[in-house]
GROMACS .gro file of C-alpha atoms in nm:
model
  344
    1MET     CA    1   9.812  10.953  16.359
    2THR     CA    2  10.044  11.195  16.536
    3ALA     CA    3  10.150  11.533  16.400
    4ALA     CA    4  10.359  11.533  16.085
    5THR     CA    5  10.733  11.593  16.095
    6PRO     CA    6  10.820  11.963  16.094
    7PRO     CA    7  10.949  12.083  15.757
    8SER     CA    8  11.286  12.181  15.905
    9ARG     CA    9  11.434  11.838  15.817
   10ALA     CA   10  11.373  11.555  15.572
   11ALA     CA   11  11.144  11.280  15.695
   12THR     CA   12  11.297  10.941  15.777
   13MET     CA   13  11.158  10.590  15.764
   14ASP     CA   14  11.120  10.599  16.144
   15ASP     CA   15  10.904  10.912  16.108
   16VAL     CA   16  10.679  10.729  15.862
   17ALA     CA   17  10.659  10.428  16.095
   18THR     CA   18  10.563  10.648  16.391
   19LEU     CA   19  10.296  10.835  16.197
   20ALA     CA   20  10.147  10.514  16.055
   21GLY     CA   21  10.170  10.325  16.383
   22VAL     CA   22  10.380  10.041  16.245
   23SER     CA   23  10.740   9.927  16.259
   24ALA     CA   24  11.016  10.059  16.033
   25MET     CA   25  11.043   9.703  15.892
   26THR     CA   26  10.679   9.719  15.784
   27VAL     CA   27  10.741  10.052  15.610
   28SER     CA   28  11.033   9.893  15.427
   29ARG     CA   29  10.813   9.603  15.315
   30VAL     CA   30  10.544   9.837  15.188
   31LEU     CA   31  10.798  10.030  14.981
   32ASN     CA   32  10.990   9.730  14.849
   33THR     CA   33  10.763   9.422  14.857
   34PRO     CA   34  10.411   9.566  14.894
   35GLU     CA   35  10.243   9.239  14.795
   36LYS     CA   36  10.358   9.093  15.130
   37VAL     CA   37  10.170   9.353  15.338
   38ALA     CA   38   9.797   9.366  15.416
   39ALA     CA   39   9.602   9.618  15.212
   40ALA     CA   40   9.486   9.822  15.512
   41THR     CA   41   9.843   9.852  15.642
   42ARG     CA   42   9.972   9.950  15.296
   43THR     CA   43   9.710  10.224  15.273
   44ARG     CA   44   9.806  10.363  15.615
   45VAL     CA   45  10.178  10.359  15.542
   46LEU     CA   46  10.142  10.518  15.198
   47ALA     CA   47   9.923  10.792  15.346
   48ALA     CA   48  10.201  10.867  15.594
   49VAL     CA   49  10.456  10.869  15.313
   50ARG     CA   50  10.252  11.130  15.125
   51GLU     CA   51  10.184  11.341  15.434
   52LEU     CA   52  10.550  11.353  15.529
   53ASP     CA   53  10.671  11.382  15.168
   54TYR     CA   54  10.908  11.095  15.248
   55ARG     CA   55  11.172  11.009  14.986
   56PRO     CA   56  11.321  10.659  15.024
   57ASN     CA   57  11.698  10.634  15.029
   58SER     CA   58  11.794  10.467  14.702
   59ALA     CA   59  12.108  10.313  14.850
   60ALA     CA   60  11.907  10.156  15.131
   61ARG     CA   61  11.647  10.028  14.888
   62MET     CA   62  11.918   9.866  14.680
   63LEU     CA   63  12.053   9.685  14.987
   64VAL     CA   64  11.706   9.540  15.052
   65THR     CA   65  11.598   9.453  14.695
   66GLY     CA   66  11.926   9.428  14.509
   67ARG     CA   67  11.783   9.676  14.256
   68SER     CA   68  11.807  10.051  14.219
   69GLY     CA   69  11.473  10.109  14.046
   70VAL     CA   70  11.658  10.300  13.775
   71LEU     CA   71  11.687  10.193  13.411
   72GLY     CA   72  11.938  10.334  13.166
   73VAL     CA   73  11.875  10.434  12.807
   74VAL     CA   74  12.152  10.484  12.552
   75SER     CA   75  12.039  10.692  12.257
   76PHE     CA   76  12.207  10.920  12.009
   77ASP     CA   77  12.189  11.296  11.980
   78THR     CA   78  11.898  11.355  11.746
   79THR     CA   79  11.580  11.555  11.711
   80LEU     CA   80  11.431  11.316  11.454
   81TYR     CA   81  11.071  11.231  11.533
   82GLY     CA   82  11.107  10.852  11.535
   83PRO     CA   83  11.397  10.807  11.780
   84ALA     CA   84  11.272  11.091  12.002
   85SER     CA   85  10.924  10.936  12.017
   86THR     CA   86  11.072  10.594  12.094
   87LEU     CA   87  11.261  10.742  12.387
   88TYR     CA   88  10.943  10.904  12.514
   89GLY     CA   89  10.760  10.570  12.486
   90ILE     CA   90  11.028  10.398  12.696
   91GLU     CA   91  11.010  10.671  12.960
   92GLN     CA   92  10.632  10.638  12.980
   93ALA     CA   93  10.646  10.259  13.017
   94ALA     CA   94  10.910  10.283  13.290
   95ARG     CA   95  10.722  10.555  13.479
   96ASP     CA   96  10.402  10.351  13.473
   97GLU     CA   97  10.587  10.071  13.651
   98GLY     CA   98  10.753  10.296  13.908
   99TYR     CA   99  11.098  10.312  13.748
  100THR     CA  100  11.303  10.620  13.678
  101VAL     CA  101  11.515  10.655  13.366
  102SER     CA  102  11.870  10.781  13.326
  103ILE     CA  103  11.964  10.877  12.969
  104VAL     CA  104  12.301  10.890  12.797
  105SER     CA  105  12.292  11.067  12.461
  106LEU     CA  106  12.574  10.985  12.220
  107GLY     CA  107  12.712  11.176  11.925
  108GLY     CA  108  12.739  10.852  11.728
  109LEU     CA  109  12.673  10.480  11.765
  110THR     CA  110  13.023  10.339  11.727
  111ARG     CA  111  13.138  10.043  11.934
  112SER     CA  112  13.348  10.258  12.166
  113ALA     CA  113  13.068  10.513  12.211
  114ILE     CA  114  12.808  10.248  12.297
  115GLU     CA  115  13.041  10.069  12.537
  116ASP     CA  116  13.126  10.400  12.705
  117GLY     CA  117  12.758  10.493  12.734
  118VAL     CA  118  12.668  10.161  12.894
  119GLU     CA  119  12.959  10.184  13.138
  120ARG     CA  120  12.854  10.535  13.240
  121LEU     CA  121  12.509  10.401  13.322
  122ARG     CA  122  12.643  10.097  13.504
  123ALA     CA  123  12.844  10.335  13.723
  124GLN     CA  124  12.507  10.480  13.827
  125ALA     CA  125  12.397  10.131  13.940
  126VAL     CA  126  12.112  10.104  13.688
  127ASP     CA  127  11.931   9.771  13.682
  128GLY     CA  128  11.964   9.737  13.306
  129VAL     CA  129  11.994   9.934  12.982
  130ILE     CA  130  11.782   9.985  12.671
  131ILE     CA  131  11.977  10.091  12.361
  132ILE     CA  132  11.806  10.277  12.077
  133ALA     CA  133  12.016  10.162  11.783
  134PRO     CA  134  11.875  10.239  11.437
  135HIS     CA  135  12.217  10.243  11.264
  136ARG     CA  136  12.389   9.938  11.118
  137SER     CA  137  12.711  10.062  11.275
  138ALA     CA  138  12.561   9.995  11.619
  139ALA     CA  139  12.570   9.618  11.568
  140ASP     CA  140  12.945   9.597  11.636
  141GLY     CA  141  12.905   9.795  11.957
  142LEU     CA  142  12.627   9.567  12.078
  143ARG     CA  143  12.847   9.261  12.035
  144GLY     CA  144  13.097   9.410  12.280
  145LEU     CA  145  12.854   9.451  12.572
  146PRO     CA  146  12.910   9.267  12.903
  147PRO     CA  147  12.734   8.928  12.867
  148ALA     CA  148  12.612   8.924  13.228
  149PHE     CA  149  12.440   9.263  13.218
  150PRO     CA  150  12.070   9.300  13.124
  151VAL     CA  151  12.028   9.479  12.790
  152ALA     CA  152  11.742   9.523  12.542
  153VAL     CA  153  11.759   9.700  12.208
  154VAL     CA  154  11.518   9.903  11.994
  155GLY     CA  155  11.550   9.894  11.617
  156VAL     CA  156  11.851   9.675  11.544
  157GLY     CA  157  11.859   9.381  11.302
  158ASP     CA  158  11.799   9.013  11.368
  159ASP     CA  159  12.152   8.878  11.399
  160LEU     CA  160  12.243   8.973  11.757
  161PRO     CA  161  12.199   8.769  12.079
  162VAL     CA  162  11.998   9.042  12.255
  163PRO     CA  163  11.625   9.101  12.300
  164VAL     CA  164  11.488   9.339  12.035
  165ALA     CA  165  11.172   9.550  12.006
  166ALA     CA  166  11.105   9.698  11.664
  167VAL     CA  167  10.847   9.825  11.417
  168ASP     CA  168  10.794   9.608  11.110
  169ASN     CA  169  10.926   9.863  10.860
  170ARG     CA  170  10.923   9.612  10.578
  171ALA     CA  171  10.550   9.557  10.626
  172GLY     CA  172  10.498   9.933  10.630
  173GLY     CA  173  10.680   9.972  10.299
  174GLU     CA  174  10.476   9.692  10.145
  175ARG     CA  175  10.146   9.846  10.257
  176VAL     CA  176  10.232  10.187  10.116
  177THR     CA  177  10.324  10.035   9.780
  178ARG     CA  178  10.020   9.809   9.759
  179HIS     CA  179   9.796  10.104   9.844
  180LEU     CA  180   9.939  10.311   9.561
  181LEU     CA  181   9.922  10.024   9.314
  182SER     CA  182   9.559   9.966   9.411
  183LEU     CA  183   9.485  10.322   9.298
  184GLY     CA  184   9.591  10.232   8.946
  185HIS     CA  185   9.950  10.360   8.944
  186GLU     CA  186  10.177  10.160   8.716
  187THR     CA  187  10.467  10.176   8.962
  188VAL     CA  188  10.582  10.362   9.272
  189HIS     CA  189  10.898  10.571   9.301
  190HIS     CA  190  11.082  10.586   9.632
  191ILE     CA  191  11.287  10.845   9.821
  192ALA     CA  192  11.477  10.634  10.075
  193GLY     CA  193  11.643  10.733  10.399
  194PRO     CA  194  12.019  10.703  10.460
  195SER     CA  195  12.153  10.359  10.370
  196ASP     CA  196  12.318  10.305  10.710
  197TRP     CA  197  11.978  10.326  10.882
  198ILE     CA  198  11.813   9.987  10.935
  199ASP     CA  199  11.465  10.144  10.919
  200ALA     CA  200  11.541  10.295  10.579
  201SER     CA  201  11.676   9.969  10.437
  202GLU     CA  202  11.376   9.771  10.560
  203ARG     CA  203  11.133  10.021  10.405
  204VAL     CA  204  11.319   9.984  10.074
  205GLU     CA  205  11.290   9.606  10.103
  206GLY     CA  206  10.915   9.627  10.158
  207TRP     CA  207  10.865   9.870   9.869
  208ARG     CA  208  11.070   9.656   9.630
  209ALA     CA  209  10.905   9.329   9.740
  210ALA     CA  210  10.555   9.469   9.677
  211LEU     CA  211  10.647   9.593   9.329
  212GLU     CA  212  10.813   9.264   9.235
  213ALA     CA  213  10.520   9.061   9.370
  214ALA     CA  214  10.287   9.266   9.149
  215GLY     CA  215  10.514   9.229   8.847
  216ARG     CA  216  10.565   9.604   8.821
  217PRO     CA  217  10.879   9.799   8.723
  218VAL     CA  218  11.115   9.881   9.011
  219PRO     CA  219  11.259  10.232   8.958
  220PRO     CA  220  11.601  10.307   9.107
  221PRO     CA  221  11.540  10.450   9.456
  222LEU     CA  222  11.666  10.800   9.532
  223THR     CA  223  11.834  10.864   9.868
  224GLY     CA  224  11.769  11.145  10.113
  225ASP     CA  225  11.891  11.220  10.465
  226TRP     CA  226  11.549  11.238  10.641
  227SER     CA  227  11.533  11.617  10.597
  228ALA     CA  228  11.267  11.815  10.408
  229ARG     CA  229  11.551  11.973  10.212
  230SER     CA  230  11.666  11.634  10.078
  231GLY     CA  231  11.307  11.545   9.987
  232TYR     CA  232  11.284  11.872   9.799
  233GLU     CA  233  11.610  11.814   9.608
  234GLN     CA  234  11.518  11.460   9.509
  235GLY     CA  235  11.162  11.574   9.443
  236LYS     CA  236  11.282  11.815   9.176
  237LEU     CA  237  11.425  11.519   8.983
  238LEU     CA  238  11.100  11.326   9.013
  239ALA     CA  239  10.885  11.628   8.927
  240ALA     CA  240  11.070  11.663   8.596
  241ASP     CA  241  10.967  11.311   8.488
  242PRO     CA  242  10.610  11.308   8.350
  243GLU     CA  243  10.594  10.929   8.396
  244VAL     CA  244  10.609  10.967   8.776
  245THR     CA  245  10.257  10.940   8.922
  246ALA     CA  246  10.320  10.794   9.270
  247VAL     CA  247  10.601  10.846   9.522
  248PHE     CA  248  10.669  10.687   9.860
  249ALA     CA  249  10.898  10.900  10.080
  250ALA     CA  250  11.063  10.716  10.370
  251ASN     CA  251  10.960  10.980  10.624
  252ASP     CA  252  10.717  11.270  10.646
  253PRO     CA  253  10.966  11.560  10.629
  254MET     CA  254  11.102  11.425  10.299
  255ALA     CA  255  10.744  11.390  10.176
  256LEU     CA  256  10.688  11.756  10.266
  257GLY     CA  257  10.993  11.862  10.064
  258LEU     CA  258  10.879  11.642   9.776
  259MET     CA  259  10.535  11.806   9.768
  260ARG     CA  260  10.698  12.149   9.760
  261ALA     CA  261  10.907  12.045   9.458
  262LEU     CA  262  10.603  11.905   9.279
  263ARG     CA  263  10.403  12.221   9.344
  264GLU     CA  264  10.683  12.441   9.211
  265ALA     CA  265  10.694  12.227   8.896
  266GLY     CA  266  10.321  12.279   8.845
  267ARG     CA  267  10.229  11.920   8.926
  268SER     CA  268   9.932  11.880   9.159
  269VAL     CA  269   9.910  11.640   9.455
  270PRO     CA  270   9.722  11.410   9.433
  271GLY     CA  271   9.574  11.506   9.094
  272GLU     CA  272   9.890  11.420   8.899
  273VAL     CA  273  10.116  11.262   9.164
  274SER     CA  274  10.014  11.069   9.476
  275VAL     CA  275  10.250  11.103   9.776
  276VAL     CA  276  10.288  10.889  10.090
  277GLY     CA  277  10.519  10.948  10.387
  278PHE     CA  278  10.621  10.742  10.691
  279ASP     CA  279  10.601  10.812  11.069
  280ASP     CA  280  10.272  11.007  11.070
  281VAL     CA  281  10.416  11.308  11.252
  282PRO     CA  282  10.160  11.522  11.439
  283GLU     CA  283  10.172  11.781  11.158
  284ALA     CA  284  10.088  11.529  10.883
  285PRO     CA  285   9.710  11.598  10.886
  286TYR     CA  286   9.788  11.969  10.834
  287PHE     CA  287  10.011  11.937  10.528
  288ALA     CA  288   9.861  12.072  10.206
  289PRO     CA  289   9.711  11.835  10.116
  290PRO     CA  290   9.687  11.624  10.436
  291LEU     CA  291   9.950  11.353  10.408
  292THR     CA  292   9.885  10.981  10.377
  293SER     CA  293  10.145  10.823  10.604
  294VAL     CA  294  10.243  10.515  10.803
  295ARG     CA  295  10.183  10.551  11.176
  296GLN     CA  296  10.435  10.387  11.403
  297PRO     CA  297  10.313  10.290  11.753
  298PHE     CA  298  10.615  10.423  11.942
  299GLY     CA  299  10.447  10.385  12.281
  300GLU     CA  300  10.395  10.015  12.217
  301VAL     CA  301  10.755   9.972  12.104
  302GLY     CA  302  10.870  10.142  12.425
  303ARG     CA  303  10.654   9.910  12.637
  304HIS     CA  304  10.788   9.604  12.457
  305ALA     CA  305  11.150   9.715  12.504
  306PHE     CA  306  11.084   9.784  12.871
  307GLY     CA  307  10.914   9.446  12.914
  308LEU     CA  308  11.200   9.261  12.746
  309LEU     CA  309  11.450   9.431  12.975
  310LEU     CA  310  11.246   9.350  13.287
  311ASP     CA  311  11.237   8.984  13.178
  312ARG     CA  312  11.616   8.984  13.160
  313ILE     CA  313  11.648   9.155  13.500
  314ALA     CA  314  11.406   8.908  13.662
  315ASP     CA  315  11.572   8.602  13.508
  316PRO     CA  316  11.952   8.644  13.519
  317GLU     CA  317  12.002   8.292  13.385
  318SER     CA  318  11.849   8.401  13.054
  319LEU     CA  319  12.147   8.632  13.000
  320ALA     CA  320  12.369   8.336  12.925
  321ALA     CA  321  12.109   8.157  12.715
  322ALA     CA  322  12.118   8.156  12.338
  323ASN     CA  323  11.766   8.297  12.313
  324ARG     CA  324  11.713   8.635  12.154
  325PRO     CA  325  11.345   8.724  12.186
  326ARG     CA  326  11.207   8.975  11.938
  327ARG     CA  327  10.882   9.168  11.964
  328THR     CA  328  10.771   9.328  11.639
  329VAL     CA  329  10.495   9.587  11.621
  330GLU     CA  330  10.282   9.632  11.310
  331PRO     CA  331  10.253   9.986  11.170
  332GLU     CA  332   9.927  10.136  11.041
  333LEU     CA  333   9.867  10.301  10.705
  334VAL     CA  334   9.668  10.623  10.759
  335VAL     CA  335   9.506  10.729  10.432
  336ARG     CA  336   9.447  11.101  10.381
  337GLU     CA  337   9.412  11.334  10.083
  338SER     CA  338   9.762  11.314   9.932
  339THR     CA  339   9.679  10.990   9.747
  340ALA     CA  340   9.417  10.934   9.479
  341ALA     CA  341   9.339  10.720   9.177
  342ARG     CA  342   9.576  10.768   8.888
  343ALA     CA  343   9.454  11.024   8.637
  344ARG     CA  344   9.380  10.869   8.298
   0.00000   0.00000   0.00000
């Protein structure tokens, strides 16, 4: 190979071709359709790319492949563990496949906000968009999307003609409840998340279904807002009832607030009251006591959403089809020291 390009200017495709001893067309094939180039030639070209620190021109690449190599994600402005972890899972899956991600964060998931977010990404020439839509209000916005544009969704319900990747929250709620009943508790009380969240509603459905299947009483669920403060406030009501021996909180921060309320009321966990959360945040093993929780495989959800979107990009005809593939991921109950057999 000849000497590398001086650092005074950015390397070009011709520079790479000269250094690798091939044509500029071969460099283009290596970067855009590498499977069509012999392995030895690919290795030589990629070595030249690294040596020269060559950055392909995205506009030129799009002319060759018809794709930008950029995917869009529409999310909402939140620091909640679940949606933030889902976003991270999507970014990881895209990066592993050589895609970059452009993110639009919305203040809310109304129809106009979602449509505006998608249009902002389309203006950036993204190949497709993944929408993280855990609110019921997002459904209307999803119905207004351009029918010929590739879209996949994380977390929405079953009644929309778009590909969906989701965690089986209902199954998670059922497992929590069956676990607590198996420990001898007569029933399980529930602190639910906000009613406009699909995840929260599905966890309620699973909890209620497990109690009804076992022929146990179904206490009225209390409602929080995902915060530890709301778990604490609702926990004070539960702590005052001596009949309460098991509580399922719809996320870990609310479970943390609940345990604080129980401790202040002089009720031990799990000696008098067993507590289970949902999400299995990284801090859950360090709660006092370590929290039994439902682990959601956010990385797997992100990979499924990414895969569904790539299927739509690769097969444009499927956009007009009436199919709406759904990939559901099973959560895992992680048992720790916050649950125990009911005291007799």
